[in-house]
Amino acid sequence: QVQLVESGGGLVQAGGSLRLSCSASGRTFSTYIMGWFRQAPGKEREFVAAISSDIRWKGVRTYYADSVKGRFTISRDNAKNTVYLQMNSLKPEDTAVYYCAATNRAVTEPSRSYEYDYWGQGTQVTVSS
């Protein structure tokens, strides 16, 4: 089992920045594909970003939802068992609970929530207009 704990959420004004962190347990973190999802009130959970393992594959691959491209950046530090989501130029529509997710299986659709086996408890991000 893998345990994930998100942190870094909070209240920020439109145009501001936040950096979310997801700390993971387990010695095999470096082989996991990591993702970020978010869910706003009354809406379905949606994909935000994902990052591949540079242990399994040569070079790191990143994936982003169209709505966050150019504003959000996902990264990982395997030595710290942590994945980050740097969020810049935040908009009110970014307001949601953000969830960290992980899988150690091969992924064909990294934007789909069903591809992930482990989930964090979520952290609230609120962007005021």
mmCIF file of C-alpha atoms in Angstrom:
data_model
loop_
_atom_site.group_PDB
_atom_site.id
_atom_site.type_symbol
_atom_site.label_atom_id
_atom_site.label_comp_id
_atom_site.label_asym_id
_atom_site.label_seq_id
_atom_site.Cartn_x
_atom_site.Cartn_y
_atom_site.Cartn_z
ATOM 1 C CA GLN A 1 0.000 0.000 0.000
ATOM 2 C CA VAL A 2 1.044 3.550 -0.741
ATOM 3 C CA GLN A 3 -0.036 6.502 1.357
ATOM 4 C CA LEU A 4 -0.214 9.964 -0.171
ATOM 5 C CA VAL A 5 -0.489 13.248 1.709
ATOM 6 C CA GLU A 6 -1.120 16.559 -0.058
ATOM 7 C CA SER A 7 -0.194 19.963 1.304
ATOM 8 C CA GLY A 8 0.199 23.548 0.144
ATOM 9 C CA GLY A 9 -3.391 24.476 -0.596
ATOM 10 C CA GLY A 10 -4.920 27.722 0.538
ATOM 11 C CA LEU A 11 -6.544 30.986 -0.463
ATOM 12 C CA VAL A 12 -4.982 33.145 -3.150
ATOM 13 C CA GLN A 13 -6.104 36.051 -5.309
ATOM 14 C CA ALA A 14 -6.496 35.695 -9.051
ATOM 15 C CA GLY A 15 -3.129 35.948 -10.768
ATOM 16 C CA GLY A 16 -1.287 34.569 -7.776
ATOM 17 C CA SER A 17 0.643 31.344 -7.312
ATOM 18 C CA LEU A 18 0.632 28.257 -5.121
ATOM 19 C CA ARG A 19 2.779 25.158 -4.977
ATOM 20 C CA LEU A 20 1.153 21.907 -3.954
ATOM 21 C CA SER A 21 3.167 19.004 -2.594
ATOM 22 C CA CYS A 22 2.335 15.325 -2.396
ATOM 23 C CA SER A 23 4.467 13.207 -0.098
ATOM 24 C CA ALA A 24 4.377 9.456 -0.643
ATOM 25 C CA SER A 25 5.332 6.493 1.461
ATOM 26 C CA GLY A 26 7.132 3.524 -0.012
ATOM 27 C CA ARG A 27 10.607 2.731 -1.232
ATOM 28 C CA THR A 28 9.512 2.304 -4.848
ATOM 29 C CA PHE A 29 8.212 5.842 -5.322
ATOM 30 C CA SER A 30 10.671 6.487 -8.127
ATOM 31 C CA THR A 31 8.936 3.919 -10.349
ATOM 32 C CA TYR A 32 5.408 5.321 -9.893
ATOM 33 C CA ILE A 33 3.452 7.447 -12.295
ATOM 34 C CA MET A 34 2.049 10.398 -10.365
ATOM 35 C CA GLY A 35 -0.958 12.516 -11.173
ATOM 36 C CA TRP A 36 -2.962 15.485 -9.966
ATOM 37 C CA PHE A 37 -6.743 15.720 -10.231
ATOM 38 C CA ARG A 38 -9.217 18.284 -8.965
ATOM 39 C CA GLN A 39 -12.898 18.440 -8.155
ATOM 40 C CA ALA A 40 -15.013 21.559 -7.803
ATOM 41 C CA PRO A 41 -18.408 21.575 -6.055
ATOM 42 C CA GLY A 42 -21.093 20.080 -8.262
ATOM 43 C CA LYS A 43 -18.614 18.954 -10.895
ATOM 44 C CA GLU A 44 -16.898 15.706 -11.802
ATOM 45 C CA ARG A 45 -13.320 15.055 -10.843
ATOM 46 C CA GLU A 46 -11.057 16.187 -13.665
ATOM 47 C CA PHE A 47 -7.495 15.561 -14.713
ATOM 48 C CA VAL A 48 -4.912 18.280 -14.138
ATOM 49 C CA ALA A 49 -1.423 16.879 -14.747
ATOM 50 C CA ALA A 50 0.683 13.712 -14.628
ATOM 51 C CA ILE A 51 4.355 12.812 -14.663
ATOM 52 C CA SER A 52 6.033 9.565 -15.642
ATOM 53 C CA SER A 53 8.895 7.683 -14.023
ATOM 54 C CA ASP A 54 12.350 8.484 -15.338
ATOM 55 C CA ILE A 55 13.518 5.205 -13.801
ATOM 56 C CA ARG A 56 11.351 3.081 -16.068
ATOM 57 C CA TRP A 57 11.729 5.293 -19.104
ATOM 58 C CA LYS A 58 14.508 7.475 -20.361
ATOM 59 C CA GLY A 59 13.529 11.037 -19.710
ATOM 60 C CA VAL A 60 10.535 12.399 -17.825
ATOM 61 C CA ARG A 61 7.204 12.752 -19.592
ATOM 62 C CA THR A 62 4.593 15.218 -18.440
ATOM 63 C CA TYR A 63 0.930 15.576 -19.344
ATOM 64 C CA TYR A 64 -1.406 18.515 -18.799
ATOM 65 C CA ALA A 65 -5.039 19.322 -19.203
ATOM 66 C CA ASP A 66 -5.637 21.996 -21.826
ATOM 67 C CA SER A 67 -7.084 24.282 -19.179
ATOM 68 C CA VAL A 68 -3.790 24.488 -17.258
ATOM 69 C CA LYS A 69 -1.151 24.302 -19.995
ATOM 70 C CA GLY A 70 1.342 27.122 -19.707
ATOM 71 C CA ARG A 71 0.275 27.919 -16.146
ATOM 72 C CA PHE A 72 0.866 24.732 -14.131
ATOM 73 C CA THR A 73 4.036 22.656 -13.899
ATOM 74 C CA ILE A 74 4.311 19.162 -12.442
ATOM 75 C CA SER A 75 7.650 17.878 -11.171
ATOM 76 C CA ARG A 76 9.030 15.201 -8.875
ATOM 77 C CA ASP A 77 11.900 14.679 -6.478
ATOM 78 C CA ASN A 78 12.457 10.957 -6.057
ATOM 79 C CA ALA A 79 14.985 11.467 -3.266
ATOM 80 C CA LYS A 80 12.237 13.145 -1.225
ATOM 81 C CA ASN A 81 9.389 10.874 -2.354
ATOM 82 C CA THR A 82 7.507 13.995 -3.376
ATOM 83 C CA VAL A 83 5.652 15.291 -6.411
ATOM 84 C CA TYR A 84 4.876 18.981 -6.865
ATOM 85 C CA LEU A 85 2.350 21.050 -8.732
ATOM 86 C CA GLN A 86 3.447 24.626 -9.289
ATOM 87 C CA MET A 87 0.394 26.725 -10.114
ATOM 88 C CA ASN A 88 0.875 30.188 -11.579
ATOM 89 C CA SER A 89 -1.546 32.764 -12.960
ATOM 90 C CA LEU A 90 -4.350 31.222 -10.963
ATOM 91 C CA LYS A 91 -7.939 31.849 -11.995
ATOM 92 C CA PRO A 92 -11.185 31.591 -10.010
ATOM 93 C CA GLU A 93 -12.124 28.550 -12.086
ATOM 94 C CA ASP A 94 -9.095 26.755 -10.622
ATOM 95 C CA THR A 95 -10.902 26.636 -7.282
ATOM 96 C CA ALA A 96 -11.289 22.988 -6.272
ATOM 97 C CA VAL A 97 -10.084 20.243 -4.001
ATOM 98 C CA TYR A 98 -6.853 18.930 -5.480
ATOM 99 C CA TYR A 99 -5.982 15.248 -5.185
ATOM 100 C CA CYS A 100 -2.698 13.447 -5.646
ATOM 101 C CA ALA A 101 -2.782 9.991 -7.247
ATOM 102 C CA ALA A 102 -0.284 7.231 -7.988
ATOM 103 C CA THR A 103 0.070 3.970 -9.870
ATOM 104 C CA ASN A 104 2.870 1.484 -10.415
ATOM 105 C CA ARG A 105 1.200 -0.106 -13.424
ATOM 106 C CA ALA A 106 1.558 0.668 -17.090
ATOM 107 C CA VAL A 107 -0.771 3.498 -18.039
ATOM 108 C CA THR A 108 -2.425 3.997 -21.401
ATOM 109 C CA GLU A 109 -4.623 6.960 -20.451
ATOM 110 C CA PRO A 110 -2.892 9.028 -17.755
ATOM 111 C CA SER A 111 -5.767 11.530 -17.728
ATOM 112 C CA ARG A 112 -8.264 8.927 -16.516
ATOM 113 C CA SER A 113 -8.833 8.531 -12.805
ATOM 114 C CA TYR A 114 -9.374 4.772 -13.095
ATOM 115 C CA GLU A 115 -5.720 4.333 -14.053
ATOM 116 C CA TYR A 116 -4.617 5.202 -10.527
ATOM 117 C CA ASP A 117 -4.557 2.896 -7.521
ATOM 118 C CA TYR A 118 -3.727 5.262 -4.667
ATOM 119 C CA TRP A 119 -5.196 8.616 -3.704
ATOM 120 C CA GLY A 120 -4.491 11.311 -1.168
ATOM 121 C CA GLN A 121 -7.075 13.016 1.009
ATOM 122 C CA GLY A 122 -7.110 16.232 -1.007
ATOM 123 C CA THR A 123 -6.176 19.834 -0.329
ATOM 124 C CA GLN A 124 -8.412 22.848 -0.898
ATOM 125 C CA VAL A 125 -7.370 25.565 -3.330
ATOM 126 C CA THR A 126 -9.507 28.693 -3.430
ATOM 127 C CA VAL A 127 -8.866 31.508 -5.898
ATOM 128 C CA SER A 128 -10.710 34.760 -5.303
ATOM 129 C CA SER A 129 -11.658 37.131 -8.095
#
